[in-house]
Amino acid sequence: MSLFFQTISVDEAREIARQLGSPAGTEDVPLEMAAGRILASQVKADIDIPGFSRSVVDGYAVTATDTVGASDAIPAMLALVGRVSMGIHDNLVVRPGECAYVPTGGALPAGTNAVAMIEYSESLGDQVLVKKPVAPGENVIERGEDFTAGVAVLNSGRRLSPQDTGVLAAVGCSVVPVRKKPLVGVISTGNELVPVGSLPGPGEVRDVNSILCASFLSSRGCIPRMYGITRDDRESLRAVLKKAVYECDAVFISGGSSKDDRDMSADLIREIGEVLAHGIAIAPGKPTILGKAGNKPVIGLPGHPASAFIVLLVIGNLVLQGLLGEDKIRSCTVRARLARNIPSTKGREDYVRVIVNDGLADPVFGKSGLLNTLVRSDGIVRIPAGREGLEVNEEVEVILW
Ligand code: AMP
Ligand code: MG
């Protein structure tokens, strides 16, 4: 076997990753548990929202034509014939030349089509002076203006935000059909790894990737299943990999992905399934494996935690998108100007960690394997494969962590 990677481009890797995962089943959850979940079918409005034309201000419901030409000097004088109470629909009818008091959110009485704000009106016992004209529909939300009964409110595949769940409440969707959370196996390999609760001896390091990976999976709405640390030993790695593939919807394995005779992850994935790519033209994160066993994605992440995290963000995310049946990944970005030049190697897509302050993105230089760069930075800037670097003052998009 070649000692060198046959790397593929990040675009190719992302395309493979996008195709790898397919969604698990669906389940119903109570609306109060639905934020962050992926909607599994379209939701339609069951009724008109609002169900009645309502005022958006405190004021007097009027016939708009009665107020034409009204001013401080020559106000329109209208007879006050009633008051609308919240949550009550009475049979109040207001005729031309009349008005009724209506609070914010109250139903417009029959015969009226606009609301004169209280700030531009004066009450004189059973008369009201309106000092500013209102156009038909002014200060009113019409029945069904927000959502008409039967219209699609949210589509399948959407990750539900808190505001989405508010809208679902308005349309009476108290039980929400969502995608089941995919179960994703997490394996760390390396003879040097010790569990987080242990004190590393000489040459040993704590297992960072298991928790990094699990937290990322949870944050994206998956359920991580931890398989712990496996030594660089074919038999044990094969056994744990097989078990994880059998039990889970996908598996993420970190370490052992380089072209070294001890790095056997790719060989073992090939043994139980298929390796679709080994080596991506990305920095950091070149020693990445994209594979599958049966129809389950098996992803080999680089051992260096910083590299593993970038690969999770840039490529792993797309595998999860497929598993979750999510329509699009909504990442948080901000535009900023570069505080310094960033050199890069042509032919490779670089992801540079930056600190963002007052619209300036300052690259965090230093060895990319250092963990501190992950916590000192606010996000990453992508340098396309075709560029030899980015220049100071250039406007860039920062993908915030
Ligand atoms: P490898 O990909 O196995 O060659 O590992 C590359 C580097 O990442 C080595 O320095 C490993 O010690 C380190 N590494 C691998 N896995 C982990 C892990 N789970 N936690 C922390 N460091 C790791
Ligand atoms: Mg290793």
CSV table of C-alpha atoms in Angstrom, one decimal, residues 15 27 56 79 82 92 94 109 122 131 142 158 169 187 195 222 238 241 243 245 301 322 345 390 399-400:
chain,number,residue,atom,x,y,z
A,15,GLU,CA,-20.3,15.5,-1.3
A,27,GLU,CA,-41.3,9.9,16.8
A,56,VAL,CA,-52.4,46.6,17.4
A,79,ALA,CA,-70.1,59.1,19.1
A,82,GLY,CA,-69.1,51.0,23.4
A,92,LEU,CA,-71.3,45.5,19.2
A,94,VAL,CA,-70.4,50.5,15.1
A,109,PRO,CA,-66.2,45.5,16.2
A,122,GLU,CA,-59.5,63.0,23.0
A,131,LYS,CA,-57.2,64.4,15.5
A,142,GLU,CA,-56.7,41.3,9.6
A,158,ARG,CA,-36.3,22.1,9.7
A,169,ALA,CA,-48.2,26.6,19.6
A,187,ILE,CA,-14.3,5.3,19.8
A,195,PRO,CA,-9.3,8.1,30.6
A,222,CYS,CA,-27.5,13.0,18.2
A,238,ARG,CA,-12.0,-4.9,15.1
A,241,LEU,CA,-15.7,-1.4,15.8
A,243,LYS,CA,-20.0,-3.9,18.0
A,245,VAL,CA,-21.4,-0.5,13.9
A,301,LEU,CA,-11.1,11.4,12.5
A,322,GLY,CA,-28.0,13.2,6.5
A,345,THR,CA,-0.7,26.3,0.6
A,390,LEU,CA,-5.5,35.9,2.5
A,399,ILE,CA,-17.6,30.7,11.1
A,400,LEU,CA,-18.2,31.2,14.8
